[in-house]
Each structure stands twice: as C-alpha cells, then as structure tokens.
Coordinates of C-alpha atoms (C1' of nucleotides) in Angstrom, one line a residue:
Chain J
X239 CA 84.7 132.0 90.5
X240 CA 83.1 132.5 87.4
X241 CA 81.6 130.3 84.6
X242 CA 82.2 126.8 85.7
X243 CA 80.4 125.2 82.8
X244 CA 79.8 121.6 82.1
X245 CA 79.7 120.2 85.7
X246 CA 76.4 120.0 86.5
X247 CA 74.7 116.6 86.3
X248 CA 73.1 115.1 83.3
X249 CA 72.4 112.0 85.4
X250 CA 69.3 110.6 86.6
X251 CA 66.7 113.2 86.4
X252 CA 63.1 112.5 85.5
X253 CA 62.7 110.1 88.2
X254 CA 58.8 110.5 88.3
X255 CA 58.1 110.3 84.7
X256 CA 59.1 107.3 82.4
X257 CA 58.8 108.8 79.1
X258 CA 62.4 108.5 77.5
X259 CA 61.5 106.1 74.7
X260 CA 62.5 109.1 72.7
X261 CA 65.8 110.5 73.3
X262 CA 67.8 108.8 70.5
X263 CA 66.3 109.7 67.2
X264 CA 69.1 109.4 64.8
X265 CA 68.5 112.0 62.1
X266 CA 67.4 109.4 59.6
X267 CA 66.7 110.0 56.0
X268 CA 63.0 109.2 55.5
X269 CA 63.7 108.2 51.8
X270 CA 63.6 110.4 48.9
X271 CA 61.1 113.3 49.2
X272 CA 59.0 112.4 46.3
X273 CA 59.3 115.2 44.0
X274 CA 56.3 117.3 45.1
X275 CA 54.3 118.9 42.3
X276 CA 55.4 122.5 42.3
X277 CA 52.2 124.5 42.0
X278 CA 50.7 122.9 45.0
X279 CA 50.0 124.5 48.3
X280 CA 52.6 122.5 50.3
X281 CA 53.2 119.1 51.5
X282 CA 51.4 117.7 54.4
X283 CA 53.5 119.3 57.4
X284 CA 54.1 116.8 60.1
X285 CA 50.6 116.1 61.0
X286 CA 49.8 119.7 61.7
X287 CA 46.1 119.4 60.8
X288 CA 45.9 115.7 60.7
X289 CA 45.9 113.6 63.8
X290 CA 45.2 116.5 65.8
X291 CA 42.9 115.2 68.4
X292 CA 44.9 112.4 69.1
X293 CA 45.5 113.7 72.7
X294 CA 46.0 111.7 75.7
X295 CA 42.7 110.4 77.2
X296 CA 42.0 112.8 80.1
X297 CA 40.0 112.2 83.1
X298 CA 39.7 108.6 82.6
X299 CA 42.7 107.5 84.7
X300 CA 41.6 105.2 87.7
X301 CA 42.5 106.6 91.0
X302 CA 45.3 104.3 92.6
X303 CA 47.0 104.0 89.3
X304 CA 49.7 106.3 89.9
X305 CA 53.0 107.5 88.4
X306 CA 52.1 106.6 84.9
X307 CA 49.4 108.1 82.5
X308 CA 49.4 111.0 84.8
X309 CA 47.0 113.7 84.0
X310 CA 49.7 116.3 84.7
X311 CA 53.1 116.4 85.4
X312 CA 54.3 116.6 89.1
X313 CA 55.0 120.3 90.0
X314 CA 58.6 121.5 90.3
X315 CA 60.3 122.4 93.5
X316 CA 63.6 124.1 94.1
X317 CA 66.5 121.6 94.1
X318 CA 70.0 122.2 94.2
X319 CA 72.2 120.9 91.4
X320 CA 72.3 117.2 91.3
X321 CA 69.6 116.8 94.0
X322 CA 66.8 114.4 93.2
X323 CA 63.2 115.6 93.9
X324 CA 61.6 113.4 96.6
X325 CA 57.8 112.6 96.6
X326 CA 55.5 113.8 93.8
X327 CA 57.7 116.6 92.7
X328 CA 60.2 117.2 89.9
X329 CA 63.4 118.7 90.3
X330 CA 65.3 121.7 88.4
X331 CA 67.7 119.4 86.8
X332 CA 64.9 117.8 85.2
X333 CA 63.4 121.2 84.1
X334 CA 66.5 122.2 82.5
X335 CA 67.0 118.9 80.7
X336 CA 63.5 119.5 79.2
X337 CA 65.2 122.5 77.4
X338 CA 67.8 120.2 76.2
X339 CA 65.4 118.0 74.8
X340 CA 63.5 120.6 72.9
X341 CA 66.8 121.6 71.4
X342 CA 67.1 118.0 70.2
X343 CA 63.4 118.1 68.8
X344 CA 64.4 121.2 67.0
X345 CA 67.4 119.6 65.3
X346 CA 64.9 116.9 64.0
X347 CA 62.4 119.4 62.7
X348 CA 65.3 121.2 60.9
X349 CA 66.4 118.1 59.5
X350 CA 63.0 117.2 58.2
X351 CA 62.4 120.7 56.8
X352 CA 65.7 120.7 54.9
X353 CA 64.9 117.5 53.3
X354 CA 61.5 118.6 52.3
X355 CA 62.8 121.9 51.1
X356 CA 60.6 123.8 53.5
X357 CA 61.3 126.8 55.8
X358 CA 63.5 125.8 58.3
X359 CA 62.9 127.1 61.8
X360 CA 65.7 128.6 63.9
X361 CA 63.9 128.8 67.1
X362 CA 61.5 126.5 69.2
X363 CA 58.2 127.1 67.5
X364 CA 54.8 125.6 67.7
X365 CA 55.9 123.0 65.1
X366 CA 58.7 121.9 67.4
X367 CA 56.3 121.5 70.5
X368 CA 53.9 119.6 68.0
X369 CA 56.7 117.4 66.8
X370 CA 57.9 116.6 70.4
X371 CA 54.3 115.5 71.3
X372 CA 54.0 113.4 68.1
X373 CA 57.3 111.8 69.3
X374 CA 55.7 110.8 72.6
X375 CA 57.1 113.6 74.7
X376 CA 53.9 114.5 76.1
X377 CA 55.4 116.2 79.2
X378 CA 56.7 119.0 77.1
X379 CA 54.4 121.8 76.4
X380 CA 54.7 125.5 75.2
X381 CA 53.3 127.3 78.3
X382 CA 55.5 125.3 80.6
X383 CA 58.7 125.9 78.6
X384 CA 58.0 129.5 78.0
X385 CA 57.4 130.1 81.6
X386 CA 60.8 129.1 82.6
X387 CA 62.9 130.2 79.8
X388 CA 64.6 132.9 81.8
X389 CA 65.5 130.4 84.5
X390 CA 67.2 128.2 81.9
X391 CA 68.8 131.3 80.4
X392 CA 70.4 132.0 83.8
X393 CA 71.4 128.3 84.1
X394 CA 73.2 128.7 80.6
X395 CA 74.9 132.0 81.1
X396 CA 76.1 131.8 84.7
X397 CA 76.0 128.4 86.2
X398 CA 77.7 129.6 89.3
X399 CA 74.9 132.2 90.0
X400 CA 72.2 129.9 88.9
X401 CA 73.4 127.2 91.3
X402 CA 73.8 129.7 94.1
X403 CA 70.2 131.0 93.7
X404 CA 68.8 127.4 93.7
X405 CA 70.7 126.6 97.0
X406 CA 69.7 130.0 98.6
X407 CA 66.0 129.4 97.7
X408 CA 65.9 125.8 98.7
X409 CA 67.4 126.6 102.0
X410 CA 64.9 129.4 102.7
X411 CA 62.1 127.1 101.8
X412 CA 60.9 129.3 99.0
X413 CA 58.3 128.0 96.5
X414 CA 59.3 127.7 92.9
X415 CA 57.4 130.8 92.0
X416 CA 59.8 132.8 94.1
X417 CA 62.9 131.3 92.9
X418 CA 61.6 131.8 89.2
X419 CA 61.0 135.5 90.0
X420 CA 64.5 135.7 91.4
X421 CA 66.1 134.5 88.3
X422 CA 65.2 137.7 86.3
X423 CA 67.4 140.0 88.2
X424 CA 70.9 138.5 87.4
X425 CA 69.8 138.4 83.7
X426 CA 68.9 142.2 83.9
X427 CA 72.6 142.9 85.3
X428 CA 73.8 140.7 82.4
X429 CA 72.0 142.8 79.8
X430 CA 73.2 145.9 81.6
X431 CA 76.8 144.8 81.1
X432 CA 76.0 144.0 77.4
X433 CA 74.7 147.5 76.5
X434 CA 71.1 146.4 77.3
X435 CA 71.1 144.1 74.1
X436 CA 69.2 141.2 75.9
X437 CA 68.5 139.7 72.5
X438 CA 72.2 139.7 71.8
X439 CA 72.9 138.0 75.2
X440 CA 70.5 135.2 74.1
X441 CA 71.8 135.0 70.5
X442 CA 75.4 134.9 71.3
X443 CA 74.9 131.6 73.6
X444 CA 74.8 128.4 71.7
X445 CA 72.1 127.1 73.7
X446 CA 69.9 130.1 74.2
X447 CA 69.7 131.2 70.6
X448 CA 67.0 129.0 69.8
X449 CA 64.6 130.5 72.6
X450 CA 62.6 133.5 72.3
X451 CA 63.4 136.2 74.9
X452 CA 60.6 136.3 77.4
X453 CA 58.6 139.4 77.1
X454 CA 58.8 140.1 80.8
X455 CA 62.6 139.9 80.8
X456 CA 62.7 142.2 77.9
X457 CA 60.4 144.7 79.7
X458 CA 62.4 144.4 82.9
X459 CA 65.6 145.4 80.9
X460 CA 63.9 148.3 79.4
X461 CA 62.6 149.7 82.6
X462 CA 65.9 149.3 84.2
X463 CA 67.6 150.9 81.4
X464 CA 65.3 153.9 81.6
X465 CA 65.9 154.2 85.4
X466 CA 69.7 154.1 85.0
X467 CA 69.8 156.8 82.2
X468 CA 67.2 158.9 84.3
X469 CA 69.5 159.0 87.3
X470 CA 72.9 159.9 85.7
X471 CA 72.0 162.2 82.7
X472 CA 69.3 164.3 81.8
X473 CA 69.5 164.0 78.1
Chain H
X275 CA 81.8 140.0 33.0
X276 CA 80.5 139.2 36.5
X277 CA 79.2 141.5 39.3
X278 CA 79.4 145.0 38.2
X279 CA 77.3 146.4 41.1
X280 CA 76.4 149.8 41.8
X281 CA 76.0 151.2 38.3
X282 CA 72.3 151.2 37.9
X283 CA 70.6 154.5 38.4
X284 CA 69.0 155.7 41.3
X285 CA 67.8 158.3 39.3
X286 CA 64.4 159.8 38.0
X287 CA 62.2 156.8 38.8
X288 CA 58.7 156.9 39.9
X289 CA 57.6 159.6 37.3
X290 CA 53.9 158.7 37.6
X291 CA 53.4 158.8 41.3
X292 CA 54.3 161.8 43.2
X293 CA 54.3 160.3 46.7
X294 CA 57.9 161.1 47.8
X295 CA 57.0 163.3 50.9
X296 CA 58.6 160.4 52.7
X297 CA 62.1 159.5 51.9
X298 CA 64.0 161.6 54.5
X299 CA 62.7 160.2 57.8
X300 CA 65.6 161.0 60.0
X301 CA 65.7 158.4 62.7
X302 CA 64.5 160.7 65.3
X303 CA 64.1 160.3 69.0
X304 CA 60.3 160.6 69.5
X305 CA 61.0 161.7 73.0
X306 CA 61.4 159.5 76.2
X307 CA 59.5 156.3 76.1
X308 CA 57.3 157.1 79.1
X309 CA 58.4 154.3 81.4
X310 CA 55.7 151.9 80.6
X311 CA 54.3 150.0 83.8
X312 CA 55.8 146.5 83.6
X313 CA 52.8 144.2 84.4
X314 CA 50.8 145.6 81.6
X315 CA 50.1 144.0 78.2
X316 CA 52.3 146.3 75.9
X317 CA 52.3 149.8 74.8
X318 CA 50.2 150.7 71.9
X319 CA 52.2 149.5 69.1
X320 CA 52.3 152.0 66.2
X321 CA 48.6 152.2 65.4
X322 CA 48.3 148.6 64.8
X323 CA 44.7 148.7 66.0
X324 CA 44.0 152.4 66.1
X325 CA 43.7 154.4 63.0
X326 CA 43.0 151.2 61.2
X327 CA 40.3 152.2 58.6
X328 CA 42.0 155.4 57.7
X329 CA 42.5 154.2 54.2
X330 CA 42.4 156.3 51.1
X331 CA 38.9 156.9 49.9
X332 CA 38.3 154.7 47.1
X333 CA 36.1 154.8 44.1
X334 CA 35.6 158.4 44.6
X335 CA 38.0 159.8 42.0
X336 CA 36.4 161.7 39.3
X337 CA 37.4 160.5 35.7
X338 CA 39.8 163.1 34.2
X339 CA 41.4 163.7 37.3
X340 CA 44.6 161.7 36.5
X341 CA 47.9 161.0 38.0
X342 CA 47.1 161.6 41.6
X343 CA 44.8 159.8 44.2
X344 CA 45.0 157.1 41.7
X345 CA 43.1 154.0 42.6
X346 CA 45.9 151.6 41.9
X347 CA 49.4 151.9 40.9
X348 CA 50.2 151.8 37.3
X349 CA 51.3 148.3 36.1
X350 CA 54.9 147.6 35.7
X351 CA 56.4 147.1 32.3
X352 CA 59.8 145.5 31.5
X353 CA 62.3 148.5 31.1
X354 CA 66.0 148.3 30.8
X355 CA 68.2 149.9 33.2
X356 CA 67.8 153.7 33.5
X357 CA 64.9 153.6 31.0
X358 CA 62.0 155.6 31.9
X359 CA 58.5 153.9 31.6
X360 CA 56.3 155.8 29.0
X361 CA 52.6 156.2 29.4
X362 CA 50.7 154.9 32.2
X363 CA 53.3 152.4 33.4
X364 CA 56.1 152.2 35.8
X365 CA 59.5 150.7 35.1
X366 CA 61.6 148.2 36.9
X367 CA 64.1 150.7 38.4
X368 CA 61.0 152.2 40.3
X369 CA 60.1 148.6 41.3
X370 CA 63.5 147.9 42.7
X371 CA 63.5 151.4 44.4
X372 CA 60.4 150.3 46.4
X373 CA 62.4 147.7 47.9
X374 CA 65.1 150.1 49.0
X375 CA 62.3 152.3 50.4
X376 CA 61.1 149.2 52.5
X377 CA 64.5 148.7 53.7
X378 CA 64.4 152.2 55.0
X379 CA 61.1 151.8 56.8
X380 CA 62.4 148.6 58.4
X381 CA 65.3 150.7 59.8
X382 CA 62.8 153.2 61.3
X383 CA 60.8 150.4 62.7
X384 CA 63.8 149.0 64.3
X385 CA 64.7 152.2 65.8
X386 CA 61.4 152.6 67.3
X387 CA 61.2 149.0 68.6
X388 CA 64.7 149.4 70.2
X389 CA 63.6 152.7 71.9
X390 CA 60.6 151.1 73.4
X391 CA 62.3 147.9 74.4
X392 CA 60.1 145.7 72.2
X393 CA 60.8 142.8 69.8
X394 CA 62.8 144.1 67.0
X395 CA 62.0 142.8 63.5
X396 CA 65.0 141.5 61.4
X397 CA 62.6 141.1 58.2
X398 CA 60.1 143.3 56.4
X399 CA 57.1 142.3 58.4
X400 CA 53.4 143.4 58.3
X401 CA 54.5 146.0 60.9
X402 CA 56.8 147.4 58.5
X403 CA 54.2 147.5 55.7
X404 CA 52.0 149.2 58.1
X405 CA 54.5 151.7 59.1
X406 CA 55.2 152.6 55.5
X407 CA 51.5 153.3 54.9
X408 CA 51.4 155.4 58.2
X409 CA 54.1 157.3 56.6
X410 CA 52.3 158.0 53.5
X411 CA 53.6 155.4 51.2
X412 CA 50.5 154.1 50.2
X413 CA 51.8 152.7 47.0
X414 CA 53.9 150.2 49.1
X415 CA 51.8 146.9 50.0
X416 CA 52.8 143.4 50.9
X417 CA 51.2 141.4 48.1
X418 CA 53.2 143.4 45.6
X419 CA 56.4 143.4 47.3
X420 CA 56.2 139.7 47.8
X421 CA 55.3 139.1 44.4
X422 CA 58.6 140.5 43.0
X423 CA 61.0 139.6 45.8
X424 CA 62.9 137.2 43.5
X425 CA 63.3 139.5 40.9
X426 CA 64.9 142.1 43.3
X427 CA 67.1 139.2 44.5
X428 CA 68.4 138.7 41.1
X429 CA 68.9 142.4 40.8
X430 CA 71.0 142.4 44.1
X431 CA 73.1 139.1 43.4
X432 CA 73.8 139.4 39.8
X433 CA 73.2 142.8 38.4
X434 CA 74.8 141.7 35.0
X435 CA 72.4 138.8 34.5
X436 CA 69.4 140.9 35.7
X437 CA 70.1 143.8 33.4
X438 CA 70.6 141.2 30.6
X439 CA 67.2 139.6 31.3
X440 CA 65.4 142.9 31.4
X441 CA 67.0 143.8 27.8
X442 CA 66.2 140.4 26.4
X443 CA 62.6 140.6 27.6
X444 CA 62.0 144.1 26.6
X445 CA 63.4 143.4 23.1
X446 CA 61.3 140.4 22.9
X447 CA 58.3 142.3 23.9
X448 CA 57.4 140.1 26.7
X449 CA 55.2 141.1 29.4
X450 CA 56.0 141.6 33.1
X451 CA 54.8 138.0 34.1
X452 CA 57.1 136.3 31.6
X453 CA 60.0 138.3 32.7
X454 CA 59.2 137.7 36.5
X455 CA 59.1 133.9 35.7
X456 CA 62.3 134.1 34.1
X457 CA 64.1 135.6 37.0
X458 CA 63.6 132.3 38.9
X459 CA 66.1 130.2 37.0
X460 CA 69.3 132.2 37.4
X461 CA 68.6 132.2 41.1
X462 CA 68.1 128.5 41.2
X463 CA 71.6 128.3 39.4
X464 CA 73.0 130.4 42.1
X465 CA 71.4 128.1 44.9
X466 CA 73.0 125.1 43.1
X467 CA 76.4 126.7 43.4
X468 CA 75.8 127.4 47.0
X469 CA 75.0 123.9 48.1
X470 CA 71.2 124.6 47.5
X471 CA 71.2 126.9 50.5
X472 CA 69.0 129.6 49.0
X473 CA 68.3 130.8 52.6
X474 CA 71.9 131.3 53.0
X475 CA 72.3 133.1 49.6
X476 CA 69.6 135.7 50.9
X477 CA 71.0 136.0 54.3
X478 CA 74.8 136.7 53.0
X479 CA 73.4 139.5 51.1
X480 CA 73.2 143.0 52.9
X481 CA 70.1 143.9 51.1
X482 CA 68.3 140.7 50.7
X483 CA 68.8 139.6 54.2
X484 CA 65.7 141.4 55.4
X485 CA 63.4 139.6 52.7
X486 CA 61.8 136.3 53.2
X487 CA 62.6 133.7 50.6
X488 CA 59.7 133.2 48.3
X489 CA 58.0 129.8 48.6
X490 CA 58.2 129.3 45.0
X491 CA 61.6 129.9 44.8
X492 CA 62.4 127.5 47.6
X493 CA 60.4 125.0 46.0
X494 CA 61.9 125.3 42.7
X495 CA 65.3 124.7 44.3
X496 CA 64.0 121.7 46.2
X497 CA 62.8 120.3 42.9
X498 CA 65.9 120.9 40.8
X499 CA 68.0 119.5 43.6
X500 CA 65.9 116.4 43.7
X501 CA 66.4 116.1 39.9
X502 CA 70.1 116.6 40.1
X503 CA 70.7 113.9 42.8
X504 CA 68.3 111.5 41.0
X505 CA 70.2 111.7 37.6
X506 CA 73.6 111.2 38.8
X507 CA 73.4 108.9 41.7
X508 CA 71.2 106.3 43.2
X509 CA 71.8 106.8 46.9
Chain Y
dA268 C1' 33.3 152.8 22.2
dA269 C1' 33.8 148.1 23.3
dC270 C1' 36.5 144.4 24.4
dC271 C1' 40.0 141.8 26.6
dC272 C1' 44.1 141.0 28.6
dG273 C1' 47.1 141.2 32.6
dG274 C1' 48.3 142.5 37.0
dG275 C1' 47.5 145.3 41.4
dC276 C1' 46.4 144.6 45.9
dG277 C1' 42.2 143.9 49.1
dA278 C1' 41.0 140.5 52.0
dC279 C1' 41.2 136.1 53.4
dC280 C1' 43.3 131.8 55.9
dA281 C1' 46.1 128.7 58.7
dT282 C1' 49.2 129.3 61.9
dC283 C1' 51.9 131.7 64.9
dG284 C1' 53.8 133.7 69.3
dG285 C1' 52.0 134.9 73.6
dA286 C1' 49.3 134.9 77.8
dC287 C1' 45.6 134.0 81.3
dG288 C1' 43.5 131.4 84.5
dC289 C1' 40.8 126.9 85.5
dT290 C1' 41.6 122.8 87.2
dG291 C1' 43.2 119.6 90.1
dG292 C1' 47.3 117.7 92.3
dT293 C1' 49.7 118.0 96.7
dG294 C1' 51.2 118.7 101.6
dC295 C1' 49.5 119.8 106.0
dC296 C1' 46.6 119.8 109.7
Chain Z
dG209 C1' 39.6 113.3 105.3
dG210 C1' 39.3 118.1 104.2
dC211 C1' 41.2 122.4 103.1
dA212 C1' 44.1 125.9 101.1
dC213 C1' 47.9 126.7 98.1
dC214 C1' 50.0 127.1 93.8
dA215 C1' 51.5 125.7 89.5
dG216 C1' 50.6 122.8 85.2
dC217 C1' 48.9 123.5 80.6
dG218 C1' 44.5 123.7 77.9
dT219 C1' 42.7 127.0 75.5
dC220 C1' 42.1 131.3 73.8
dC221 C1' 43.4 135.8 71.2
dG222 C1' 45.5 139.3 68.2
dA223 C1' 48.7 139.5 64.7
dT224 C1' 51.5 137.2 61.3
dG225 C1' 53.3 135.2 56.9
dG226 C1' 51.3 133.9 52.8
dT227 C1' 48.2 133.8 48.9
dC228 C1' 44.4 134.0 45.6
dG229 C1' 41.5 135.9 42.4
dC230 C1' 38.3 140.1 42.0
dC231 C1' 38.3 144.0 39.8
dC232 C1' 39.5 147.3 36.9
dG233 C1' 43.1 150.0 34.4
dG234 C1' 45.1 150.3 29.9
dG235 C1' 46.0 149.3 25.1
dT236 C1' 44.0 147.8 20.9
dT237 C1' 40.8 147.3 17.5

DNA sequence: AACCCGGGCGACCATCGGACGCTGGTGCC
DNA sequence: GGCACCAGCGTCCGATGGTCGCCCGGGTT
C-alpha cells in the first residue's frame, strides 16, 4: 500500500478545452543552424521580443458563443482519479496533464537550444511558457502552473496519498483552495524523512526535477524543521 | 604527458594587494534562524538592499600613497606557473586563486542559505559576489571573474596545456588579451572530444561545475561543430 | 612630462523567478 | 436575474546573468 504508480488515467481529460492541436511535436531538425556570426549578440531567440503582442483578442467574445475562444479557463474542482469534471469546470487529472505537457514543451525548447548552441534550460522557465503559448497552448501560463506545483509533486511522489486526499476533499465538498493547502503537509513529512532536503526530493524524481520548489513549501519545511529541533534538543 | 594536476603553486600570490583578512571563514553557525513567520515575503537576504552604497570611497586617494586603497586592481600579465609578477602587475597564479576564493565564498553562501531554508545557489551568482564584497574581498567582481572563466577552465581541465600556453605567450611577449583569446581553442578541442557537450565538460569537473559556461566559448563550440559536420557529411 | 595602449570594473540592460490581487466566470437562491 | 464567492492569470517587481565601453593606470618615449 505504497507507490502504486502508473495506474492513474491518461485518458479523456480536458473535456472543456479543445486545444490539443499540439501534443505531437516530433523533435524535428529545423535545418542547419546557419552559422551565426560569432561576435554578434545572439540569434533571435524564439520570438522573445518579436511577436510579443500576439495575444488572444480579449473582451471581444460574443456572449452565447461558449466553450471555445474562452476568456479564461474554467476553474478546477476537486475530482477523484479518473473522474470527469461536469459543468464548466476542469478536473485534477487535467491539471496534472498540464504539467506533463509542460515537460514536453521543455523537451522541445531543449532540443532547439542544443541545435542552436544556446544555453539549455533544465527547468520550466519563462522561455518554456513562451514556447507553449507560441505552439498554441494558450491555456498554459506561469502563475497557474506555479500555483499547483506542490499538488503535482504529491501526485508524482505518493500517488496513493494524493488520490486519497482527492477523494477525501471531494467527499467533504471542499473547494480547490482547501485541497491545495492540504497537499503541503504530506510533502513536508516526506521532506522530514529525507533529512529536510526538499530540493533533493524534487531533483531525485524524474518528473519533478524540472520544477522549481515552491517558496511556500520550502518555508514550511524550514519552519517544521526548526520546530522539530527545538522540541527535542537544545543545541 | 597529460594531466599532471596539483603541482602548481598555491604559494605567494597576490603580492600587490594585501586583502587577505578573509580566507578563513569557518562555516560558522550564525545562531538559530529565528523562526521566520511563514506568510511573510522573505528574510533580509544578506544585505542585498541594505548597506548597498557602502562602497570604498573612490577618487580620494592621495597620489604617492600606493599599494593600498588602490582605485583599481593592477592589471594581469602573462606569467608562468610559480612566477611572481613584478612591478604594478598581477600574475596568473593570483588570477586563478581568485576563482578558488569565489568557490569558498559560494560554500559560505550555501551554508547560510541552507540554515535559513532559502534557495541554495549551485553556481557563483550575483549573491556570491555580493557576499565576497561584504566579507572584504573588494578585489573580486563579476565582470573580471566572468572575463577569465575559460582561462581558469583550461587551468582546471588541462594543467599541462595551460602551463604551456602561459610559457609560450610569456616568451613571445604577448599581452594578457592575446593569451586569453588563445585559451579558447584547447577548450573547443576538448568539447569536440566530448561530443560537443561543453556544458557537460564543465559540470563533470569538480571545480568548474560552479561556473557558468561563457557565451563566447559556447558559441565557438557551436561554430566549430557546424564546420565539422559541413565538411564531412551532407546530412 | 606627455602620450597612448590596454584592461579593470561600474553600471546598464533584457529577462528572469516570483507574487499579488483584479476581474469576471460560476453556481446558488 | 442578481449576488457572493473564489480562482485564473495579467501584470508588476526586485534581482539576475550578461556585457560594454569609460576611464584611468602603467610603461614607454
């Protein structure tokens, strides 16, 4: 009754959005790099400056036209594994899938950087979010992804506990915010079991490695560690 | 006639400066962290904002008063291993020692971050330079250290070749700039032998790991790689 | 003493990681 | 239909990695 791994769906998900025209970017070659002249600043880096205001037109959707060209993503609700969110909501399987999509976008960015001989990111950076947007994944954005990183971490590190928490909070009718808060504590326990090295816990996990440890989680660990050592020693 | 390692002096060095009142920072404890209140932004991070303008008074040194309170460090000249720079110059052993000092400052910064439960840098960052300055090592600064990273890299990765280059350029009476340029090419060769993974070459070396790969070196590798594949295949 | 060469490093810049809170979607009554 | 709740994400902010070129030290004449 511990890690059960790899059971949870990768199935339907994302019922309410229909942006999947991406997903299958084969790591293509993009042709020979073109021999950039060395003493110059750098090659044009994936439309960082250029094409900046190409955002989706906001505030222009006609009411009644629903489901597509949505102004903002439907909010998440607490769903149990495999459960499809009903109504104008997204489920947690979909949330977690977003993290996997980001990992794929990071792969692509790394591929491109390597081809160009540029610095190669090891984490999901601004550049990756920019790339995702460019590829049409407009439903991915930094604040959202950072907001739920620790929930995804629990999902990666202890599927069992993660699933249990989802069921529990769903049952109780708790909102997403409450569930999200609750996700911190199992992680703090895990950090404790690993000598309080939360960074290491992330880095040792294949999927988590690419995500920054959230500040709040790091702080919680530090706080708890201080409490621990206060109460059982006076060094 | 390859890696001979660990022969080069760690001796006299730094004849013209007398700032070594640092060197021996034992990784002390600094007392208990103080249990920062969680929801707050962050604890005051090593005088990042505070004490900012505490710089050395410039333009106020009286002429004739030499050797101390110098406005700027003496320029480097090409010296061979163990050779002491004469006159108002610094030698390359001293330059390389500066990199070792930075490594020690990084250690300290990491120690402090870990105690405070803050993000722990793995590289020599701005924070490390700030810390060095705070500890009195005012002769260490970012532009200088970044400027010669690849020279230090050669020194770490192929002492033999590095020493040879120093002797050669000294003999020829070349200036520091010329020697510095020359340091790139052996490194490019080394990258070639390692599948053009210059990042990996740095990371695999204990001492280099903490330094960012200089852009110019990365670009040179990329350029050379393109040339290679152009001339021996048409894929 | 005057001059010029060369390089040290102050200071700037684009971009980064990180966070807040406004806006407006959503379900309930 | 109106309202209250709450969360998505635009947008800001301090700090970062990276660099350029000014200024002036130093050797030469």
